[in-house]
PDB file of C-alpha atoms and ligand atoms in Angstrom:
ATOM      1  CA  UNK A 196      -2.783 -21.697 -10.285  1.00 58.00           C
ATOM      2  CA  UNK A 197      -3.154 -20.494  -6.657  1.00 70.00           C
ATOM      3  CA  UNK A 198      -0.614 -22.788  -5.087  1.00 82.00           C
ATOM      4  CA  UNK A 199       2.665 -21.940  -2.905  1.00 86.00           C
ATOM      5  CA  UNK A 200       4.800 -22.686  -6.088  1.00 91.00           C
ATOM      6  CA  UNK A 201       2.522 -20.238  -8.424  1.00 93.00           C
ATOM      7  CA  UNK A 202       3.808 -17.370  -5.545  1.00 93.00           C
ATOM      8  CA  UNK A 203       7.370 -18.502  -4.851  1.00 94.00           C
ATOM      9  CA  UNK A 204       7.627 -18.278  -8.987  1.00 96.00           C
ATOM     10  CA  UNK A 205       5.860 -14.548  -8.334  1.00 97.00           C
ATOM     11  CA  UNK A 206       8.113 -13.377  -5.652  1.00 97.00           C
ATOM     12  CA  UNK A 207      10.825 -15.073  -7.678  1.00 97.00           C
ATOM     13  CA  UNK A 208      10.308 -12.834 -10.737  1.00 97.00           C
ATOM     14  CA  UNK A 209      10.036  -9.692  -7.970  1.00 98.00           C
ATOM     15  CA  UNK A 210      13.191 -10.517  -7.448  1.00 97.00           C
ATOM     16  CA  UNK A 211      14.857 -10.328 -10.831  1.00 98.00           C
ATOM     17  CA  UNK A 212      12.442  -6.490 -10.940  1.00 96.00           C
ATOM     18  CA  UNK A 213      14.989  -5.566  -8.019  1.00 95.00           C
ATOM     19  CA  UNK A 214      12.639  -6.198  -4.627  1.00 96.00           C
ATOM     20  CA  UNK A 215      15.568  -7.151  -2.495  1.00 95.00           C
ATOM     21  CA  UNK A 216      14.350  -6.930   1.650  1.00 94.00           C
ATOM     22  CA  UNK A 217      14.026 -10.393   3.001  1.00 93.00           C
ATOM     23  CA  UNK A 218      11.479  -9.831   5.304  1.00 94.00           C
ATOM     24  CA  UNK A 219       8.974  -8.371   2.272  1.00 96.00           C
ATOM     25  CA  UNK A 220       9.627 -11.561   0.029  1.00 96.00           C
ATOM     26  CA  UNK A 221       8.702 -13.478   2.257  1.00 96.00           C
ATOM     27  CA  UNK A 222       5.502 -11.518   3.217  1.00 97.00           C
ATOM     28  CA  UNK A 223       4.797 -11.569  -0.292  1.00 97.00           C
ATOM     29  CA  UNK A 224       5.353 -14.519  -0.705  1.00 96.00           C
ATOM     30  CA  UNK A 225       2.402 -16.242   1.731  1.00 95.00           C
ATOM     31  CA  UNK A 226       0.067 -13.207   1.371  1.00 97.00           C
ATOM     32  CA  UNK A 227      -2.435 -15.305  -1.145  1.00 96.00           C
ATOM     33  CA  UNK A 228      -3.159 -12.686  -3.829  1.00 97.00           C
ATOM     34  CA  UNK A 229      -6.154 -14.683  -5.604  1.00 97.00           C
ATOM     35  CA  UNK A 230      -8.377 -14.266  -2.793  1.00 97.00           C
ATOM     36  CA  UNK A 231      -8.662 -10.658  -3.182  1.00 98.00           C
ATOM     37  CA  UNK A 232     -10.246 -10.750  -6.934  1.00 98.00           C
ATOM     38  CA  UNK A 233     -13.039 -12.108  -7.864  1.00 97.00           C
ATOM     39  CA  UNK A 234     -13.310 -15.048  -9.202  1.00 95.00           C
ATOM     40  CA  UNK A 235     -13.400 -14.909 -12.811  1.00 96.00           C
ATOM     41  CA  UNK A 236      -9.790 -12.734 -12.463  1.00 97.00           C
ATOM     42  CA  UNK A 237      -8.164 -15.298 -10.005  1.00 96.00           C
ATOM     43  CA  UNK A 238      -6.443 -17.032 -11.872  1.00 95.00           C
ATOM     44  CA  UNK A 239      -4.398 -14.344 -13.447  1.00 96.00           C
ATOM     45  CA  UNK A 240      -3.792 -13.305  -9.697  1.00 97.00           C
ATOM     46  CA  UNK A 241      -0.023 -13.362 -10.102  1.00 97.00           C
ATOM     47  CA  UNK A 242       0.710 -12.304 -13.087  1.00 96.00           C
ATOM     48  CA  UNK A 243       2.265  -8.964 -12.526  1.00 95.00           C
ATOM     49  CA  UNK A 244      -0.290  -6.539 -13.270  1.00 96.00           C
ATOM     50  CA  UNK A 245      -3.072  -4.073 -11.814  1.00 96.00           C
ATOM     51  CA  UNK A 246      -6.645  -6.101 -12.481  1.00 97.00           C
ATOM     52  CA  UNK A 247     -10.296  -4.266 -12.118  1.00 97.00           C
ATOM     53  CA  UNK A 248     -12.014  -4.803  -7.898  1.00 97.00           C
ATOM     54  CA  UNK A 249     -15.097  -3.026  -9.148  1.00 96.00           C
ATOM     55  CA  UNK A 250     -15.912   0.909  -8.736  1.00 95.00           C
ATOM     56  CA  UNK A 251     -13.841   1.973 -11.664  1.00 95.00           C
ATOM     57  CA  UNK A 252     -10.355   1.129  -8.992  1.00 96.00           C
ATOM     58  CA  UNK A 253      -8.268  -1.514  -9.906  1.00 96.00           C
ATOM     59  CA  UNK A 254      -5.981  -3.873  -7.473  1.00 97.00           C
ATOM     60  CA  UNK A 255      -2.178  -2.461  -7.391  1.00 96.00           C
ATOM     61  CA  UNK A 256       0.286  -4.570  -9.522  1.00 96.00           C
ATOM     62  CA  UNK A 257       1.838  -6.634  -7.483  1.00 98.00           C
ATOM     63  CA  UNK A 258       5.814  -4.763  -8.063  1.00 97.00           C
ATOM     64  CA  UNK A 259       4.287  -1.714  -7.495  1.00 97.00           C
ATOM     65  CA  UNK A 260       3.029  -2.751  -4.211  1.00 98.00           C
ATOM     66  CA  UNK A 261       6.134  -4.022  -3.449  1.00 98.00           C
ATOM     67  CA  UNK A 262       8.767  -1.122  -4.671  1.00 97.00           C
ATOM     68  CA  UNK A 263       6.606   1.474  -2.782  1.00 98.00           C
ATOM     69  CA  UNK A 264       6.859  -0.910   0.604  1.00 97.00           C
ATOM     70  CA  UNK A 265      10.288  -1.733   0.032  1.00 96.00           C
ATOM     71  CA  UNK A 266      11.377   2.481   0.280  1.00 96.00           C
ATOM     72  CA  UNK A 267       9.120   2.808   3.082  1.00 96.00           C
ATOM     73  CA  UNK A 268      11.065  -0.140   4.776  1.00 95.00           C
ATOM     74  CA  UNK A 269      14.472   1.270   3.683  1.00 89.00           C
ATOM     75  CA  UNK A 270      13.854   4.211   5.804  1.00 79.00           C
ATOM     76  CA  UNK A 271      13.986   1.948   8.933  1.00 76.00           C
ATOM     77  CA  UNK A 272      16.929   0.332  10.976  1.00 70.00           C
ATOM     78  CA  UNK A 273      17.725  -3.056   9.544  1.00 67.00           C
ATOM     79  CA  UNK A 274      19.575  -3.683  12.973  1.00 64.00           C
ATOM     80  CA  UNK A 275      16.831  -2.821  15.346  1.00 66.00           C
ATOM     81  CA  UNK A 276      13.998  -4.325  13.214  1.00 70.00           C
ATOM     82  CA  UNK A 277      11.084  -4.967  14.406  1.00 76.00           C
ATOM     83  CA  UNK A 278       8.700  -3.483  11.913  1.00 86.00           C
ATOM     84  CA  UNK A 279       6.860  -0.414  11.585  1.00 94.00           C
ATOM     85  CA  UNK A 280       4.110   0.451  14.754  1.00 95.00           C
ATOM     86  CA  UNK A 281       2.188   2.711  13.428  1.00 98.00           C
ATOM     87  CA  UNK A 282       1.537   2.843   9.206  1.00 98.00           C
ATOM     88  CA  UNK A 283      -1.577   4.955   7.399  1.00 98.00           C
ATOM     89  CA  UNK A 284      -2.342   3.291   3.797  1.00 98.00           C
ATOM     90  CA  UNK A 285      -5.129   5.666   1.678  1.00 98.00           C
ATOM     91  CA  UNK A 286      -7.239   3.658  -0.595  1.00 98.00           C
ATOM     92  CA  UNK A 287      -7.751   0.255   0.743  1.00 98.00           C
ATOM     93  CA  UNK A 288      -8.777  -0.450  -2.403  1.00 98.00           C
ATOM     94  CA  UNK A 289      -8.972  -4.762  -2.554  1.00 98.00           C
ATOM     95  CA  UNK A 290      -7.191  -4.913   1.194  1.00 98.00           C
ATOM     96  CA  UNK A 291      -4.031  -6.996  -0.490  1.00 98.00           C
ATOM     97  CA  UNK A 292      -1.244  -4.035  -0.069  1.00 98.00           C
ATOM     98  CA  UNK A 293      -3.072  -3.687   3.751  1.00 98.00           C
ATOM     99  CA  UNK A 294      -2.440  -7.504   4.290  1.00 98.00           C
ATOM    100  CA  UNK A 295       0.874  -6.867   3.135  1.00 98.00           C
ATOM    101  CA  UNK A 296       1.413  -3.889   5.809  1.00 98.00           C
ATOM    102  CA  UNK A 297      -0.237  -5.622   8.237  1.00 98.00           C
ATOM    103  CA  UNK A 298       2.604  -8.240   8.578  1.00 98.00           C
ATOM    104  CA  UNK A 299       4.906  -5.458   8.835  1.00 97.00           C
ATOM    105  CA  UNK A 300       3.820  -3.387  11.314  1.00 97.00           C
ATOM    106  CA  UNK A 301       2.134  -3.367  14.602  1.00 97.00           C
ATOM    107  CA  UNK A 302      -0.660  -1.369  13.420  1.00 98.00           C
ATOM    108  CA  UNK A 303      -2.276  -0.386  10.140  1.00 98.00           C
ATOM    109  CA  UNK A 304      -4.759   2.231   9.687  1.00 98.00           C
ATOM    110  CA  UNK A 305      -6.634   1.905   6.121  1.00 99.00           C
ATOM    111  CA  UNK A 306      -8.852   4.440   4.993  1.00 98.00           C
ATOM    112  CA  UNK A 307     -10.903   4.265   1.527  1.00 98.00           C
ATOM    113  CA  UNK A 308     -13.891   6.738   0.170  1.00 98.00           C
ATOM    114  CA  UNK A 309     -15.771   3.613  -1.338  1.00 98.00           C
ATOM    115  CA  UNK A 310     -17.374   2.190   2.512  1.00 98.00           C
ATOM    116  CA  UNK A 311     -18.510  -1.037   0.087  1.00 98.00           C
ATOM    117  CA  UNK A 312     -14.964  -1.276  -1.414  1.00 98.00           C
ATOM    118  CA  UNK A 313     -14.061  -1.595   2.462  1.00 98.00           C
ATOM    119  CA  UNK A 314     -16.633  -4.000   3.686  1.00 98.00           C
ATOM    120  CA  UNK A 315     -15.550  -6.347   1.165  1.00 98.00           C
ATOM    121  CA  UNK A 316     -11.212  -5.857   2.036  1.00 98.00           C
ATOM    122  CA  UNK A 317     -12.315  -6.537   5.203  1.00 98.00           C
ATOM    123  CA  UNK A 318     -14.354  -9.804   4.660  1.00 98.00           C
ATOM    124  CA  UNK A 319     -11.112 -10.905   3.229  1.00 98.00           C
ATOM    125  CA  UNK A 320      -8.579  -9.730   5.729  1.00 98.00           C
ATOM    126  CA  UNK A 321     -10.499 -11.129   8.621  1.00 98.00           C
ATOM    127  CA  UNK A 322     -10.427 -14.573   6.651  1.00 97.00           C
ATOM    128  CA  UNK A 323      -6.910 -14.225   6.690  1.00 97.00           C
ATOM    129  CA  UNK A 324      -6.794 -13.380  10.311  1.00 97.00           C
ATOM    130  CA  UNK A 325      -5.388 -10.189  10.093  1.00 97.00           C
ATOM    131  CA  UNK A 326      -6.404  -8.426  13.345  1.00 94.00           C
ATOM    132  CA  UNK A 327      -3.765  -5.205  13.478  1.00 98.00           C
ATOM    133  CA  UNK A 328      -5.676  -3.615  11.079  1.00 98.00           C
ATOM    134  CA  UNK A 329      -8.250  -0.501  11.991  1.00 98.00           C
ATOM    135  CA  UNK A 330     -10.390   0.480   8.819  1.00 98.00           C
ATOM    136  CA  UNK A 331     -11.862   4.059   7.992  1.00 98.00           C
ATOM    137  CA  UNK A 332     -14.548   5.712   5.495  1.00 98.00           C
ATOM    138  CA  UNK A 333     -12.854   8.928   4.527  1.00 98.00           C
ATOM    139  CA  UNK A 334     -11.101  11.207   2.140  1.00 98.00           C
ATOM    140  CA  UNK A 335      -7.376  10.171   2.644  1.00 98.00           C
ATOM    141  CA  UNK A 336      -6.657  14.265   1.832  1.00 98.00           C
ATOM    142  CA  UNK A 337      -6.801  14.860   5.378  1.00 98.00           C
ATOM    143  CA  UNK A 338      -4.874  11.557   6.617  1.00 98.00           C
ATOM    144  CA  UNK A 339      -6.239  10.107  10.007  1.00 98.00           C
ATOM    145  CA  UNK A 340      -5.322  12.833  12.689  1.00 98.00           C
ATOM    146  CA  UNK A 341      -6.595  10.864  15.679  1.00 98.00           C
ATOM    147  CA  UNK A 342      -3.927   8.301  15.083  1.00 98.00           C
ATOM    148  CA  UNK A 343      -0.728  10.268  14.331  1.00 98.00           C
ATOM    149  CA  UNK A 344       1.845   9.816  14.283  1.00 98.00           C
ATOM    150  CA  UNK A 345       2.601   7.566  11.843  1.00 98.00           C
ATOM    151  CA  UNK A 346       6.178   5.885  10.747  1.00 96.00           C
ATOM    152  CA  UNK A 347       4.988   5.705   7.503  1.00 97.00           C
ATOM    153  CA  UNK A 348       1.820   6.069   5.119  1.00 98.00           C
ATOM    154  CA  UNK A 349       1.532   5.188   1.701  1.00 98.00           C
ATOM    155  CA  UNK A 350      -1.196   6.410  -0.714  1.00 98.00           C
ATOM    156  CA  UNK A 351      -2.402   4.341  -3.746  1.00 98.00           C
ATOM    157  CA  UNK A 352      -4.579   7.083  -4.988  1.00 97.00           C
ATOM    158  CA  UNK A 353      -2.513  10.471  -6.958  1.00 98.00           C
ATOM    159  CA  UNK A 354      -3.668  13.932  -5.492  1.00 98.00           C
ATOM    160  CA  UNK A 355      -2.867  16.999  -7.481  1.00 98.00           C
ATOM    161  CA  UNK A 356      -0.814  18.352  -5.110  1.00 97.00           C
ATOM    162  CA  UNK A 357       0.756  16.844  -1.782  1.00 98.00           C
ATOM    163  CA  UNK A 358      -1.581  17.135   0.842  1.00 98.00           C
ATOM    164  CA  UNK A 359      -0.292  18.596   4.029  1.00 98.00           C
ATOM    165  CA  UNK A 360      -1.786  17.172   6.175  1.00 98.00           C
ATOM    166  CA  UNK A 361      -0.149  13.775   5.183  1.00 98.00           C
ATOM    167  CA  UNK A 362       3.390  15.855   6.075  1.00 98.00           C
ATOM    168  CA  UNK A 363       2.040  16.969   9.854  1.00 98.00           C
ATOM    169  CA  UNK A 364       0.935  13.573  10.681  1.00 98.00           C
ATOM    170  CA  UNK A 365       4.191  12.066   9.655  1.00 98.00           C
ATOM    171  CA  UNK A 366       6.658  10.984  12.522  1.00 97.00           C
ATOM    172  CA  UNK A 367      10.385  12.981  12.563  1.00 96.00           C
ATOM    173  CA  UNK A 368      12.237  10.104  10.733  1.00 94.00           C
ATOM    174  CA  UNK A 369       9.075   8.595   9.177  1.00 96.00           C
ATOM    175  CA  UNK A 370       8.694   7.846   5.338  1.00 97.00           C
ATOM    176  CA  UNK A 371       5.362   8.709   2.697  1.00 98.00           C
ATOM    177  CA  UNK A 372       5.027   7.306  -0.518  1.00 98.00           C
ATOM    178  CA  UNK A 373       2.444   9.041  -3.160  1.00 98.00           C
ATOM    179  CA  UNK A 374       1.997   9.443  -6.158  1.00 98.00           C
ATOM    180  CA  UNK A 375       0.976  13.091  -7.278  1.00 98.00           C
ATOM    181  CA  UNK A 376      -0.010  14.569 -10.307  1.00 98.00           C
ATOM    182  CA  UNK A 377      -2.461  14.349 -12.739  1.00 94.00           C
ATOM    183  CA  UNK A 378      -2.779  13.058 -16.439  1.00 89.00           C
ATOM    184  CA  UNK A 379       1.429  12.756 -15.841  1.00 93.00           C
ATOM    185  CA  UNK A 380       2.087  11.283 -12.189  1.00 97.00           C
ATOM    186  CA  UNK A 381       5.110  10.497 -10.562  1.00 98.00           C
ATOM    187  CA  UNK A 382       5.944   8.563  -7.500  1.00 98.00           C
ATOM    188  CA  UNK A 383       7.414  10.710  -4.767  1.00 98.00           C
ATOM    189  CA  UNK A 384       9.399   9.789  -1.676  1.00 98.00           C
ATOM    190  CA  UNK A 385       9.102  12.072   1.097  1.00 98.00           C
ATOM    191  CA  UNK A 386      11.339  11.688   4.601  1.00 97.00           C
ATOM    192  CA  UNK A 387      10.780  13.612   7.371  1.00 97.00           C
ATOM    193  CA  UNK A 388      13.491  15.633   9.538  1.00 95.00           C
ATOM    194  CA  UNK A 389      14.016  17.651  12.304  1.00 95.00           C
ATOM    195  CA  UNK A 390      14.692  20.086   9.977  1.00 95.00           C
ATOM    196  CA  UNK A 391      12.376  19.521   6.810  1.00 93.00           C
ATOM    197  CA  UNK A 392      11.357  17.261   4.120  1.00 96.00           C
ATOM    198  CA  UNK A 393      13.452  15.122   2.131  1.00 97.00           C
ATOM    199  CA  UNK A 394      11.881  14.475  -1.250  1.00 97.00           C
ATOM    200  CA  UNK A 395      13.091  11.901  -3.754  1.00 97.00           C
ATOM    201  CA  UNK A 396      10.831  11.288  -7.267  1.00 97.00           C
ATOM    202  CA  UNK A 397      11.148   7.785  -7.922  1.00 96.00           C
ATOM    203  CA  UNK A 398       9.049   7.030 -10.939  1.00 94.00           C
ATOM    204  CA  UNK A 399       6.936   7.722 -13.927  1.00 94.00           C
ATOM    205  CA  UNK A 400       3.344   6.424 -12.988  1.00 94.00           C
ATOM    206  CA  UNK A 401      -0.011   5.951 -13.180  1.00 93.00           C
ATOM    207  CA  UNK A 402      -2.321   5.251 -10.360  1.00 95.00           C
ATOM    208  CA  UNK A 403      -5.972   6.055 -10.062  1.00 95.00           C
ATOM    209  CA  UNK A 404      -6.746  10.041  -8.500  1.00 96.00           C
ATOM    210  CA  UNK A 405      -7.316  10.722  -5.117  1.00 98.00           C
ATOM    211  CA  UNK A 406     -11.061  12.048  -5.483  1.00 97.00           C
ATOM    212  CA  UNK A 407     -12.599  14.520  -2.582  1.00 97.00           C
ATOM    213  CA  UNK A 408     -15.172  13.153   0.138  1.00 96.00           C
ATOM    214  CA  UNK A 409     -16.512   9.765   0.648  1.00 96.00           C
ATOM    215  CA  UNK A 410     -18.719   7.994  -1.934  1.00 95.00           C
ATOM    216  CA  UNK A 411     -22.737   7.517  -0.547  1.00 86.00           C
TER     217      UNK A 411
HETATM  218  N1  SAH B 645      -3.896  -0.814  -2.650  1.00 72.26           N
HETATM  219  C1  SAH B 645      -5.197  -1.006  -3.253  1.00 72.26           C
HETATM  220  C2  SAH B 645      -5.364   0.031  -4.343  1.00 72.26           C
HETATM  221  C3  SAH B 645      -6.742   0.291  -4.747  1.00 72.26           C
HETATM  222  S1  SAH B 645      -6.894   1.560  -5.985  1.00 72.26           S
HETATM  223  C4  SAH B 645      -5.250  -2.397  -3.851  1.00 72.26           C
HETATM  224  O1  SAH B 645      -4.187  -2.890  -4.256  1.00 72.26           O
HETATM  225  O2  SAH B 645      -6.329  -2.972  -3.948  1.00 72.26           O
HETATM  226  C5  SAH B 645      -6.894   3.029  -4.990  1.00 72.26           C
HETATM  227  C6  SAH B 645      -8.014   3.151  -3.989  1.00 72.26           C
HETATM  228  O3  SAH B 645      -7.953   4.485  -3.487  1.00 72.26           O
HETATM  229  C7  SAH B 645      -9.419   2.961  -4.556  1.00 72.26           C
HETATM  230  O4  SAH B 645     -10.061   1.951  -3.849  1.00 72.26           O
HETATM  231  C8  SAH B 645     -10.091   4.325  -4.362  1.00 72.26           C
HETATM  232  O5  SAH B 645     -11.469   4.251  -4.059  1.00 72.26           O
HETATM  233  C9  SAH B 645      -9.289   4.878  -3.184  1.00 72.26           C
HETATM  234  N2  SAH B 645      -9.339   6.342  -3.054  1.00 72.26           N
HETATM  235  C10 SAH B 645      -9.371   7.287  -4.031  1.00 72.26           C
HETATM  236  N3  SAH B 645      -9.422   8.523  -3.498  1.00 72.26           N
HETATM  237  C11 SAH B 645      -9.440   8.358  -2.143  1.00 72.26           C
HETATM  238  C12 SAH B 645      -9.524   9.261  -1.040  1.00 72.26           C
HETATM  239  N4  SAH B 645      -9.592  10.593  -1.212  1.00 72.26           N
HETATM  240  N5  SAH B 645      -9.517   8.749   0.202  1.00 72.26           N
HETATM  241  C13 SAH B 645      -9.442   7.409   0.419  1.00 72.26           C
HETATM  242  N6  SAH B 645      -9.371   6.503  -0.593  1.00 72.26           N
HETATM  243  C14 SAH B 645      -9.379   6.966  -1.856  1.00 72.26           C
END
């Protein structure tokens, strides 16, 4: 149920959903998935679906997690690789898509509104040994200024509009993901140049909303 050929059978069917960069598979396929659910849900860890963490938020399904990282990785060099240095993720959530970025990138900055959400992610990541990663109570509307720039940041919660914030603290060249909207969301793709924004809608969606200030 939780062993390596449950998630090379997972990444396996990724593959036939059209996740393609090597380096993600095979991220994918060792992050172990279970660990961040409880226990009565582990089992159905990889199937490919969201699943409840508690608080009303659920756990990102799993193609999901990785379509959104894939576009953020297509925005970098393939021929200079050497992952991203600096990436902001909003709504830690479980910690599995920060686990995820944290094998990608030199450093990950997480920030959730739920601090109990967090203390639990980071029970697990630390398990894992995951020691790139710095974690933050706050509402994700105003990104993490003290930080930026960023190469990339990806949001798993849907504001109503695109925050700008999110824009300014994005490197020239770097790559958000978010969904926006609000009964109808859609995945946007924004890249950043010297001379303005890029934007690319890439999906149909539905993700939970980005909610103002920090739960107490
Ligand atoms: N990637 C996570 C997704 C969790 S669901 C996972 O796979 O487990 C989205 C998360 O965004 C929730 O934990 C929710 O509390 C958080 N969130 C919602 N609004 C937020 C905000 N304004 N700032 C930071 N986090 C927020």
């Amino acid at each position: 149920m939780t062993s390596q050929r449950t998630r090379n059978r997972f990444v396996e069917r990724l593959i036939e959903k059209g996740i393609s960069h090597p380096r993600l598979l095979e991220v994918m396929r060792c992050v172990p998935r279970h660990i961040f659910l409880d226990e009565a849900l582990a089992s159905r860890a990889y199937e490919d679906t969201a699943l409840p963490i508690g608080f009303g938020q659920t756990i990102s399904q799993p193609w999901v997690v990785a379509k959104m990282t894939q576009w953020l990785l297509n925005g970098q060099d393939d021929q200079a690789w050497s992952g991203f240095k600096k990436v902001l993720e909003i709504g830690t959530g479980s910690g599995y898509q920060t686990a995820i970025l944290s094998l990608l990138s030199d450093q990950v900055f997480s920030l959730e509104r739920i601090p109990l959400l967090s203390t639990k992610a980071q029970g697990v990541l630390e398990k894992l040994t995951l020691d790139n990663i710095t974690f933050g109570i706050s509402d994700g509307h105003w990104g993490w200024n003290d930080y930026a720039p960023f190469d990339a940041i990806i949001s798993a919660a849907a504001p109503e509009q695109l925050p700008a914030s999110l824009i300014t603290q994005l490197k020239i060249g770097g790559r958000l993901i978010i969904p926006i909207g609000q009964q109808q969301q859609r995945l946007y793709g924004y890249q950043k140049t010297l001379t303005g924004l890029q934007e690319t809608c890439l999906a149909e969606v539905l993700f939970v909303p980005m909610k103002s200030g920090v739960e107490v």
